[in-house]
Amino acid sequence: MGRITAFVALGDSFTEGLEDPAEQGYRGWADRLAEHIEARDPGLRYANLAVRGRLIQQIVREQVPLAVASGADLVSLCGGGNDIIRPGARVEQVSRWLEEGVRRIRESGAQVLLFTGFDLRHVPVMRLAHTKIEQYNLHIHDIARRHDTLLVDLWPMPIFRDRRAWSEDRLHLSSDGHRRVALRAAEVIGVPVDDDWRSPYPYVPQQGWTLNRRDDLHWARVHLAPWITRRFNGRSSGDEVDPKRPELIPIYPDARRSG
């Protein structure tokens, strides 16, 4: 992709950047990608409208119109994961909403950056949604072809089968996981970077069955139970949360660059 002057990121917690702490709030792969773009195309304007917990219909209705009105060159759109893991969710309907969002953005003249879902067979509970994620990914590939978009295919990337790419909650990426997604996304859009997302993690011995089960129980108590409770009560982690970067402004308005 040629010079990028304005980048808008849309989606849910993945794009908001949860579990990648910054001085204020979260950083995440989208912020990191914007920094890579800025290094090549100084003066980049960037907005991040993603909000944790958002469903695909909310993303298309609330965020897509703002991205279209912004006149951005590049719009990333990643959503549907919160829908897919819900019981009774229909992959075909989620895919139709995603394609509607892509169509609107492409009609505005912007390029779209799509993402497939991760292969989560190694994650307890989440592995139950494996087949639905795989089906949704097939739709995403088709949408990308039909609308001539860019696509970051996360599913086959082996680095994300390592626990160190994930935060303690096993649902969101770690800081290093976000870093690697940003590197892969930069590669897809043709922005040069110094690091390689493929770099292997240092070897560590596998812990035994007992320690694994203890970790699983801790995770279920601290992270899974609250998630189930919110779903049961019809609440979302994104209730009363606003986009962290709602305006399309220079990424470094005060001329300072982060590391």
PDB file of C-alpha atoms in Angstrom:
ATOM      1  CA  MET A   1       0.000   0.000   0.000  1.00  0.00           C
ATOM      2  CA  GLY A   2       1.261   3.477  -0.850  1.00  0.00           C
ATOM      3  CA  ARG A   3       1.540   6.476   1.443  1.00  0.00           C
ATOM      4  CA  ILE A   4      -0.994   6.455   4.286  1.00  0.00           C
ATOM      5  CA  THR A   5      -2.105   9.811   5.655  1.00  0.00           C
ATOM      6  CA  ALA A   6      -4.968   8.720   7.932  1.00  0.00           C
ATOM      7  CA  PHE A   7      -5.656   5.407   9.690  1.00  0.00           C
ATOM      8  CA  VAL A   8      -8.820   4.519  11.645  1.00  0.00           C
ATOM      9  CA  ALA A   9      -9.064   1.323  13.717  1.00  0.00           C
ATOM     10  CA  LEU A  10     -12.473  -0.247  14.411  1.00  0.00           C
ATOM     11  CA  GLY A  11     -13.481  -3.188  16.560  1.00  0.00           C
ATOM     12  CA  ASP A  12     -13.592  -4.571  20.085  1.00  0.00           C
ATOM     13  CA  SER A  13     -11.082  -5.312  22.866  1.00  0.00           C
ATOM     14  CA  PHE A  14      -8.585  -6.838  20.430  1.00  0.00           C
ATOM     15  CA  THR A  15      -8.224  -3.506  18.626  1.00  0.00           C
ATOM     16  CA  GLU A  16      -8.678  -1.360  21.726  1.00  0.00           C
ATOM     17  CA  GLY A  17      -5.516  -3.066  22.957  1.00  0.00           C
ATOM     18  CA  LEU A  18      -6.560  -4.702  26.208  1.00  0.00           C
ATOM     19  CA  GLU A  19      -3.803  -6.197  28.348  1.00  0.00           C
ATOM     20  CA  ASP A  20      -1.077  -4.124  26.657  1.00  0.00           C
ATOM     21  CA  PRO A  21      -0.665  -1.430  29.354  1.00  0.00           C
ATOM     22  CA  ALA A  22       0.367   2.110  28.458  1.00  0.00           C
ATOM     23  CA  GLU A  23       0.883   5.251  30.535  1.00  0.00           C
ATOM     24  CA  GLN A  24      -2.816   5.941  30.176  1.00  0.00           C
ATOM     25  CA  GLY A  25      -5.039   2.978  29.410  1.00  0.00           C
ATOM     26  CA  TYR A  26      -3.909   0.474  26.810  1.00  0.00           C
ATOM     27  CA  ARG A  27      -1.627   0.549  23.784  1.00  0.00           C
ATOM     28  CA  GLY A  28      -2.314  -2.508  21.601  1.00  0.00           C
ATOM     29  CA  TRP A  29      -1.442  -3.657  18.105  1.00  0.00           C
ATOM     30  CA  ALA A  30      -3.322  -0.814  16.354  1.00  0.00           C
ATOM     31  CA  ASP A  31      -1.385   1.898  18.202  1.00  0.00           C
ATOM     32  CA  ARG A  32       1.811   0.012  17.459  1.00  0.00           C
ATOM     33  CA  LEU A  33       0.902  -0.322  13.780  1.00  0.00           C
ATOM     34  CA  ALA A  34       0.182   3.409  13.620  1.00  0.00           C
ATOM     35  CA  GLU A  35       3.677   4.024  14.986  1.00  0.00           C
ATOM     36  CA  HIS A  36       5.179   1.814  12.273  1.00  0.00           C
ATOM     37  CA  ILE A  37       3.222   3.705   9.609  1.00  0.00           C
ATOM     38  CA  GLU A  38       4.264   7.059  11.059  1.00  0.00           C
ATOM     39  CA  ALA A  39       7.907   6.017  10.843  1.00  0.00           C
ATOM     40  CA  ARG A  40       7.461   5.613   7.089  1.00  0.00           C
ATOM     41  CA  ASP A  41       4.826   8.301   6.485  1.00  0.00           C
ATOM     42  CA  PRO A  42       5.442  11.181   8.920  1.00  0.00           C
ATOM     43  CA  GLY A  43       2.398  13.210   9.876  1.00  0.00           C
ATOM     44  CA  LEU A  44       0.015  10.241  10.064  1.00  0.00           C
ATOM     45  CA  ARG A  45      -3.360  11.004  11.598  1.00  0.00           C
ATOM     46  CA  TYR A  46      -4.814   8.151  13.632  1.00  0.00           C
ATOM     47  CA  ALA A  47      -8.069   7.325  15.444  1.00  0.00           C
ATOM     48  CA  ASN A  48      -9.027   4.216  17.397  1.00  0.00           C
ATOM     49  CA  LEU A  49     -12.787   3.803  17.845  1.00  0.00           C
ATOM     50  CA  ALA A  50     -12.691   0.231  19.161  1.00  0.00           C
ATOM     51  CA  VAL A  51     -14.458  -0.557  22.442  1.00  0.00           C
ATOM     52  CA  ARG A  52     -14.184  -3.780  24.408  1.00  0.00           C
ATOM     53  CA  GLY A  53     -17.200  -6.094  24.300  1.00  0.00           C
ATOM     54  CA  ARG A  54     -18.682  -4.659  21.112  1.00  0.00           C
ATOM     55  CA  LEU A  55     -20.633  -7.023  18.855  1.00  0.00           C
ATOM     56  CA  ILE A  56     -20.296  -6.860  15.073  1.00  0.00           C
ATOM     57  CA  GLN A  57     -23.686  -5.166  14.607  1.00  0.00           C
ATOM     58  CA  GLN A  58     -22.678  -2.430  17.063  1.00  0.00           C
ATOM     59  CA  ILE A  59     -19.333  -1.952  15.320  1.00  0.00           C
ATOM     60  CA  VAL A  60     -21.006  -1.561  11.923  1.00  0.00           C
ATOM     61  CA  ARG A  61     -23.712   0.768  13.201  1.00  0.00           C
ATOM     62  CA  GLU A  62     -21.639   2.912  15.572  1.00  0.00           C
ATOM     63  CA  GLN A  63     -18.059   2.898  14.308  1.00  0.00           C
ATOM     64  CA  VAL A  64     -18.193   2.357  10.541  1.00  0.00           C
ATOM     65  CA  PRO A  65     -20.111   5.599   9.775  1.00  0.00           C
ATOM     66  CA  LEU A  66     -17.505   7.596  11.694  1.00  0.00           C
ATOM     67  CA  ALA A  67     -14.678   5.930   9.764  1.00  0.00           C
ATOM     68  CA  VAL A  68     -16.424   6.600   6.452  1.00  0.00           C
ATOM     69  CA  ALA A  69     -16.950  10.261   7.346  1.00  0.00           C
ATOM     70  CA  SER A  70     -13.312  10.668   8.373  1.00  0.00           C
ATOM     71  CA  GLY A  71     -11.911  10.293   4.864  1.00  0.00           C
ATOM     72  CA  ALA A  72      -9.200   7.898   6.072  1.00  0.00           C
ATOM     73  CA  ASP A  73      -6.921   6.080   3.614  1.00  0.00           C
ATOM     74  CA  LEU A  74      -6.825   2.906   5.711  1.00  0.00           C
ATOM     75  CA  VAL A  75      -9.480   1.432   8.018  1.00  0.00           C
ATOM     76  CA  SER A  76      -8.884  -1.722  10.027  1.00  0.00           C
ATOM     77  CA  LEU A  77     -12.005  -3.716  10.832  1.00  0.00           C
ATOM     78  CA  CYS A  78     -11.907  -6.670  13.181  1.00  0.00           C
ATOM     79  CA  GLY A  79     -15.099  -7.848  14.832  1.00  0.00           C
ATOM     80  CA  GLY A  80     -17.428 -10.768  15.289  1.00  0.00           C
ATOM     81  CA  GLY A  81     -15.386 -12.655  17.860  1.00  0.00           C
ATOM     82  CA  ASN A  82     -17.681 -11.651  20.710  1.00  0.00           C
ATOM     83  CA  ASP A  83     -20.629 -12.860  18.634  1.00  0.00           C
ATOM     84  CA  ILE A  84     -19.099 -16.152  17.563  1.00  0.00           C
ATOM     85  CA  ILE A  85     -18.317 -17.391  21.078  1.00  0.00           C
ATOM     86  CA  ARG A  86     -21.911 -16.856  22.212  1.00  0.00           C
ATOM     87  CA  PRO A  87     -24.216 -19.893  22.207  1.00  0.00           C
ATOM     88  CA  GLY A  88     -26.651 -19.814  19.329  1.00  0.00           C
ATOM     89  CA  ALA A  89     -24.693 -17.286  17.258  1.00  0.00           C
ATOM     90  CA  ARG A  90     -25.115 -17.835  13.520  1.00  0.00           C
ATOM     91  CA  VAL A  91     -21.858 -17.525  11.602  1.00  0.00           C
ATOM     92  CA  GLU A  92     -23.655 -16.561   8.397  1.00  0.00           C
ATOM     93  CA  GLN A  93     -25.409 -13.598  10.046  1.00  0.00           C
ATOM     94  CA  VAL A  94     -22.224 -12.368  11.699  1.00  0.00           C
ATOM     95  CA  SER A  95     -20.477 -12.607   8.320  1.00  0.00           C
ATOM     96  CA  ARG A  96     -23.222 -10.596   6.610  1.00  0.00           C
ATOM     97  CA  TRP A  97     -22.793  -7.780   9.110  1.00  0.00           C
ATOM     98  CA  LEU A  98     -19.030  -7.807   8.617  1.00  0.00           C
ATOM     99  CA  GLU A  99     -19.407  -7.667   4.851  1.00  0.00           C
ATOM    100  CA  GLU A 100     -21.843  -4.777   5.151  1.00  0.00           C
ATOM    101  CA  GLY A 101     -19.233  -2.833   7.111  1.00  0.00           C
ATOM    102  CA  VAL A 102     -16.537  -3.642   4.563  1.00  0.00           C
ATOM    103  CA  ARG A 103     -18.791  -2.616   1.674  1.00  0.00           C
ATOM    104  CA  ARG A 104     -19.536   0.785   3.214  1.00  0.00           C
ATOM    105  CA  ILE A 105     -15.889   1.514   3.917  1.00  0.00           C
ATOM    106  CA  ARG A 106     -14.721   0.418   0.466  1.00  0.00           C
ATOM    107  CA  GLU A 107     -17.384   2.601  -1.170  1.00  0.00           C
ATOM    108  CA  SER A 108     -15.850   5.591   0.641  1.00  0.00           C
ATOM    109  CA  GLY A 109     -12.576   4.940  -1.182  1.00  0.00           C
ATOM    110  CA  ALA A 110     -10.614   3.690   1.819  1.00  0.00           C
ATOM    111  CA  GLN A 111      -8.647   0.461   1.888  1.00  0.00           C
ATOM    112  CA  VAL A 112      -9.759  -2.060   4.525  1.00  0.00           C
ATOM    113  CA  LEU A 113      -7.531  -4.234   6.684  1.00  0.00           C
ATOM    114  CA  LEU A 114      -9.337  -7.381   7.864  1.00  0.00           C
ATOM    115  CA  PHE A 115      -8.261 -10.051  10.352  1.00  0.00           C
ATOM    116  CA  THR A 116      -9.153 -13.705  10.751  1.00  0.00           C
ATOM    117  CA  GLY A 117      -9.652 -15.228  14.167  1.00  0.00           C
ATOM    118  CA  PHE A 118      -6.955 -17.066  16.099  1.00  0.00           C
ATOM    119  CA  ASP A 119      -6.665 -20.830  16.344  1.00  0.00           C
ATOM    120  CA  LEU A 120      -7.648 -21.305  20.008  1.00  0.00           C
ATOM    121  CA  ARG A 121      -7.643 -25.085  20.239  1.00  0.00           C
ATOM    122  CA  HIS A 122      -5.045 -24.833  23.007  1.00  0.00           C
ATOM    123  CA  VAL A 123      -7.247 -22.638  25.231  1.00  0.00           C
ATOM    124  CA  PRO A 124      -9.670 -24.326  27.685  1.00  0.00           C
ATOM    125  CA  VAL A 125     -13.343 -23.480  27.045  1.00  0.00           C
ATOM    126  CA  MET A 126     -12.445 -21.376  24.006  1.00  0.00           C
ATOM    127  CA  ARG A 127     -11.593 -24.556  22.119  1.00  0.00           C
ATOM    128  CA  LEU A 128     -15.333 -25.282  22.123  1.00  0.00           C
ATOM    129  CA  ALA A 129     -15.755 -22.438  19.613  1.00  0.00           C
ATOM    130  CA  HIS A 130     -12.987 -23.766  17.376  1.00  0.00           C
ATOM    131  CA  THR A 131     -15.260 -24.967  14.569  1.00  0.00           C
ATOM    132  CA  LYS A 132     -17.298 -21.754  14.492  1.00  0.00           C
ATOM    133  CA  ILE A 133     -14.146 -19.621  14.381  1.00  0.00           C
ATOM    134  CA  GLU A 134     -12.834 -21.722  11.512  1.00  0.00           C
ATOM    135  CA  GLN A 135     -16.114 -21.303   9.614  1.00  0.00           C
ATOM    136  CA  TYR A 136     -16.119 -17.561  10.232  1.00  0.00           C
ATOM    137  CA  ASN A 137     -12.565 -17.345   8.929  1.00  0.00           C
ATOM    138  CA  LEU A 138     -13.639 -18.913   5.638  1.00  0.00           C
ATOM    139  CA  HIS A 139     -16.254 -16.176   5.267  1.00  0.00           C
ATOM    140  CA  ILE A 140     -13.649 -13.517   6.086  1.00  0.00           C
ATOM    141  CA  HIS A 141     -11.361 -14.848   3.344  1.00  0.00           C
ATOM    142  CA  ASP A 142     -14.264 -14.697   0.878  1.00  0.00           C
ATOM    143  CA  ILE A 143     -15.179 -11.153   1.936  1.00  0.00           C
ATOM    144  CA  ALA A 144     -11.569 -10.033   1.522  1.00  0.00           C
ATOM    145  CA  ARG A 145     -11.481 -11.461  -2.014  1.00  0.00           C
ATOM    146  CA  ARG A 146     -14.836 -10.029  -3.055  1.00  0.00           C
ATOM    147  CA  HIS A 147     -14.008  -6.525  -1.858  1.00  0.00           C
ATOM    148  CA  ASP A 148     -10.290  -6.535  -2.638  1.00  0.00           C
ATOM    149  CA  THR A 149      -9.180  -5.811   0.918  1.00  0.00           C
ATOM    150  CA  LEU A 150      -5.981  -6.485   2.795  1.00  0.00           C
ATOM    151  CA  LEU A 151      -6.074  -9.478   5.140  1.00  0.00           C
ATOM    152  CA  VAL A 152      -4.032 -10.438   8.201  1.00  0.00           C
ATOM    153  CA  ASP A 153      -4.515 -14.185   8.545  1.00  0.00           C
ATOM    154  CA  LEU A 154      -3.906 -14.884  12.234  1.00  0.00           C
ATOM    155  CA  TRP A 155      -5.150 -18.478  12.176  1.00  0.00           C
ATOM    156  CA  PRO A 156      -1.997 -20.188  10.815  1.00  0.00           C
ATOM    157  CA  MET A 157       0.533 -18.153  12.822  1.00  0.00           C
ATOM    158  CA  PRO A 158       2.209 -20.681  15.158  1.00  0.00           C
ATOM    159  CA  ILE A 159       3.628 -18.041  17.482  1.00  0.00           C
ATOM    160  CA  PHE A 160       0.142 -17.492  18.922  1.00  0.00           C
ATOM    161  CA  ARG A 161       0.006 -21.064  20.173  1.00  0.00           C
ATOM    162  CA  ASP A 162       2.541 -20.086  22.819  1.00  0.00           C
ATOM    163  CA  ARG A 163       1.072 -18.939  26.123  1.00  0.00           C
ATOM    164  CA  ARG A 164       3.509 -16.041  26.260  1.00  0.00           C
ATOM    165  CA  ALA A 165       1.631 -14.383  23.408  1.00  0.00           C
ATOM    166  CA  TRP A 166      -1.437 -14.210  25.661  1.00  0.00           C
ATOM    167  CA  SER A 167      -2.294 -12.408  28.868  1.00  0.00           C
ATOM    168  CA  GLU A 168      -3.268 -14.173  32.071  1.00  0.00           C
ATOM    169  CA  ASP A 169      -6.953 -14.103  31.113  1.00  0.00           C
ATOM    170  CA  ARG A 170      -6.202 -16.249  28.012  1.00  0.00           C
ATOM    171  CA  LEU A 171      -8.673 -14.144  26.014  1.00  0.00           C
ATOM    172  CA  HIS A 172      -6.531 -11.105  25.225  1.00  0.00           C
ATOM    173  CA  LEU A 173      -3.042 -10.819  23.840  1.00  0.00           C
ATOM    174  CA  SER A 174      -0.050  -9.994  25.984  1.00  0.00           C
ATOM    175  CA  SER A 175       2.031  -6.925  25.170  1.00  0.00           C
ATOM    176  CA  ASP A 176       4.320  -9.110  23.086  1.00  0.00           C
ATOM    177  CA  GLY A 177       1.345 -10.668  21.339  1.00  0.00           C
ATOM    178  CA  HIS A 178       0.120  -7.204  20.339  1.00  0.00           C
ATOM    179  CA  ARG A 179       3.635  -6.349  19.184  1.00  0.00           C
ATOM    180  CA  ARG A 180       3.693  -9.365  16.885  1.00  0.00           C
ATOM    181  CA  VAL A 181       0.255  -8.647  15.409  1.00  0.00           C
ATOM    182  CA  ALA A 182       1.410  -5.112  14.604  1.00  0.00           C
ATOM    183  CA  LEU A 183       4.519  -6.460  12.889  1.00  0.00           C
ATOM    184  CA  ARG A 184       2.450  -8.875  10.799  1.00  0.00           C
ATOM    185  CA  ALA A 185      -0.068  -6.162   9.896  1.00  0.00           C
ATOM    186  CA  ALA A 186       2.757  -3.844   8.844  1.00  0.00           C
ATOM    187  CA  GLU A 187       4.088  -6.622   6.631  1.00  0.00           C
ATOM    188  CA  VAL A 188       0.666  -7.045   4.997  1.00  0.00           C
ATOM    189  CA  ILE A 189       0.269  -3.345   4.179  1.00  0.00           C
ATOM    190  CA  GLY A 190       3.864  -3.058   2.989  1.00  0.00           C
ATOM    191  CA  VAL A 191       5.324  -0.929   5.777  1.00  0.00           C
ATOM    192  CA  PRO A 192       8.939  -1.874   6.603  1.00  0.00           C
ATOM    193  CA  VAL A 193       9.749  -2.888  10.181  1.00  0.00           C
ATOM    194  CA  ASP A 194      12.946  -3.859  11.943  1.00  0.00           C
ATOM    195  CA  ASP A 195      11.646  -6.857  13.905  1.00  0.00           C
ATOM    196  CA  ASP A 196      10.196 -10.192  12.775  1.00  0.00           C
ATOM    197  CA  TRP A 197       6.925 -11.513  14.183  1.00  0.00           C
ATOM    198  CA  ARG A 198       8.219 -15.043  13.589  1.00  0.00           C
ATOM    199  CA  SER A 199      11.061 -14.761  16.134  1.00  0.00           C
ATOM    200  CA  PRO A 200      10.669 -17.774  18.455  1.00  0.00           C
ATOM    201  CA  TYR A 201      10.229 -17.463  22.176  1.00  0.00           C
ATOM    202  CA  PRO A 202      13.109 -18.731  24.334  1.00  0.00           C
ATOM    203  CA  TYR A 203      12.730 -22.368  25.303  1.00  0.00           C
ATOM    204  CA  VAL A 204      11.206 -23.119  28.687  1.00  0.00           C
ATOM    205  CA  PRO A 205      10.513 -26.589  30.090  1.00  0.00           C
ATOM    206  CA  GLN A 206       6.873 -27.655  30.113  1.00  0.00           C
ATOM    207  CA  GLN A 207       5.309 -27.587  33.572  1.00  0.00           C
ATOM    208  CA  GLY A 208       3.636 -30.711  34.909  1.00  0.00           C
ATOM    209  CA  TRP A 209      -0.007 -31.746  34.924  1.00  0.00           C
ATOM    210  CA  THR A 210      -0.590 -30.632  38.522  1.00  0.00           C
ATOM    211  CA  LEU A 211       0.673 -27.094  37.915  1.00  0.00           C
ATOM    212  CA  ASN A 212      -1.353 -26.859  34.698  1.00  0.00           C
ATOM    213  CA  ARG A 213      -4.548 -27.841  36.515  1.00  0.00           C
ATOM    214  CA  ARG A 214      -3.805 -25.345  39.293  1.00  0.00           C
ATOM    215  CA  ASP A 215      -3.384 -22.616  36.666  1.00  0.00           C
ATOM    216  CA  ASP A 216      -6.638 -23.674  35.009  1.00  0.00           C
ATOM    217  CA  LEU A 217      -8.535 -23.458  38.299  1.00  0.00           C
ATOM    218  CA  HIS A 218      -7.093 -20.015  39.041  1.00  0.00           C
ATOM    219  CA  TRP A 219      -8.039 -18.834  35.558  1.00  0.00           C
ATOM    220  CA  ALA A 220     -11.585 -20.192  35.877  1.00  0.00           C
ATOM    221  CA  ARG A 221     -12.101 -18.440  39.216  1.00  0.00           C
ATOM    222  CA  VAL A 222     -10.504 -15.098  38.376  1.00  0.00           C
ATOM    223  CA  HIS A 223     -11.360 -14.672  34.683  1.00  0.00           C
ATOM    224  CA  LEU A 224     -13.920 -17.180  33.400  1.00  0.00           C
ATOM    225  CA  ALA A 225     -16.473 -16.864  36.215  1.00  0.00           C
ATOM    226  CA  PRO A 226     -16.771 -13.045  35.946  1.00  0.00           C
ATOM    227  CA  TRP A 227     -17.132 -13.341  32.157  1.00  0.00           C
ATOM    228  CA  ILE A 228     -19.980 -15.855  32.539  1.00  0.00           C
ATOM    229  CA  THR A 229     -21.640 -13.670  35.180  1.00  0.00           C
ATOM    230  CA  ARG A 230     -21.592 -10.633  32.884  1.00  0.00           C
ATOM    231  CA  ARG A 231     -23.123 -12.645  30.042  1.00  0.00           C
ATOM    232  CA  PHE A 232     -25.815 -14.065  32.347  1.00  0.00           C
ATOM    233  CA  ASN A 233     -26.734 -10.568  33.541  1.00  0.00           C
ATOM    234  CA  GLY A 234     -26.715  -9.094  30.039  1.00  0.00           C
ATOM    235  CA  ARG A 235     -23.789  -6.814  30.759  1.00  0.00           C
ATOM    236  CA  SER A 236     -20.685  -6.074  28.713  1.00  0.00           C
ATOM    237  CA  SER A 237     -17.163  -5.145  29.751  1.00  0.00           C
ATOM    238  CA  GLY A 238     -17.574  -2.175  27.412  1.00  0.00           C
ATOM    239  CA  ASP A 239     -20.615  -0.682  29.121  1.00  0.00           C
ATOM    240  CA  GLU A 240     -19.917   3.005  29.800  1.00  0.00           C
ATOM    241  CA  VAL A 241     -16.521   2.771  28.044  1.00  0.00           C
ATOM    242  CA  ASP A 242     -15.737   5.365  25.376  1.00  0.00           C
ATOM    243  CA  PRO A 243     -13.255   5.004  22.487  1.00  0.00           C
ATOM    244  CA  LYS A 244      -9.751   5.768  23.684  1.00  0.00           C
ATOM    245  CA  ARG A 245      -8.828   7.834  20.626  1.00  0.00           C
ATOM    246  CA  PRO A 246     -12.051   9.148  19.061  1.00  0.00           C
ATOM    247  CA  GLU A 247     -10.551  11.901  16.917  1.00  0.00           C
ATOM    248  CA  LEU A 248      -8.441  11.561  13.800  1.00  0.00           C
ATOM    249  CA  ILE A 249      -5.377  13.509  14.906  1.00  0.00           C
ATOM    250  CA  PRO A 250      -1.590  13.260  14.426  1.00  0.00           C
ATOM    251  CA  ILE A 251      -0.245  10.250  16.265  1.00  0.00           C
ATOM    252  CA  TYR A 252       2.389  12.400  17.943  1.00  0.00           C
ATOM    253  CA  PRO A 253       0.669  15.775  18.382  1.00  0.00           C
ATOM    254  CA  ASP A 254       3.364  16.970  20.771  1.00  0.00           C
ATOM    255  CA  ALA A 255       6.195  15.741  18.511  1.00  0.00           C
ATOM    256  CA  ARG A 256       7.233  13.083  21.040  1.00  0.00           C
ATOM    257  CA  ARG A 257       7.741   9.525  19.833  1.00  0.00           C
ATOM    258  CA  SER A 258       7.225   6.513  22.052  1.00  0.00           C
ATOM    259  CA  GLY A 259       9.577   3.571  22.202  1.00  0.00           C
TER     260      GLY A 259
END
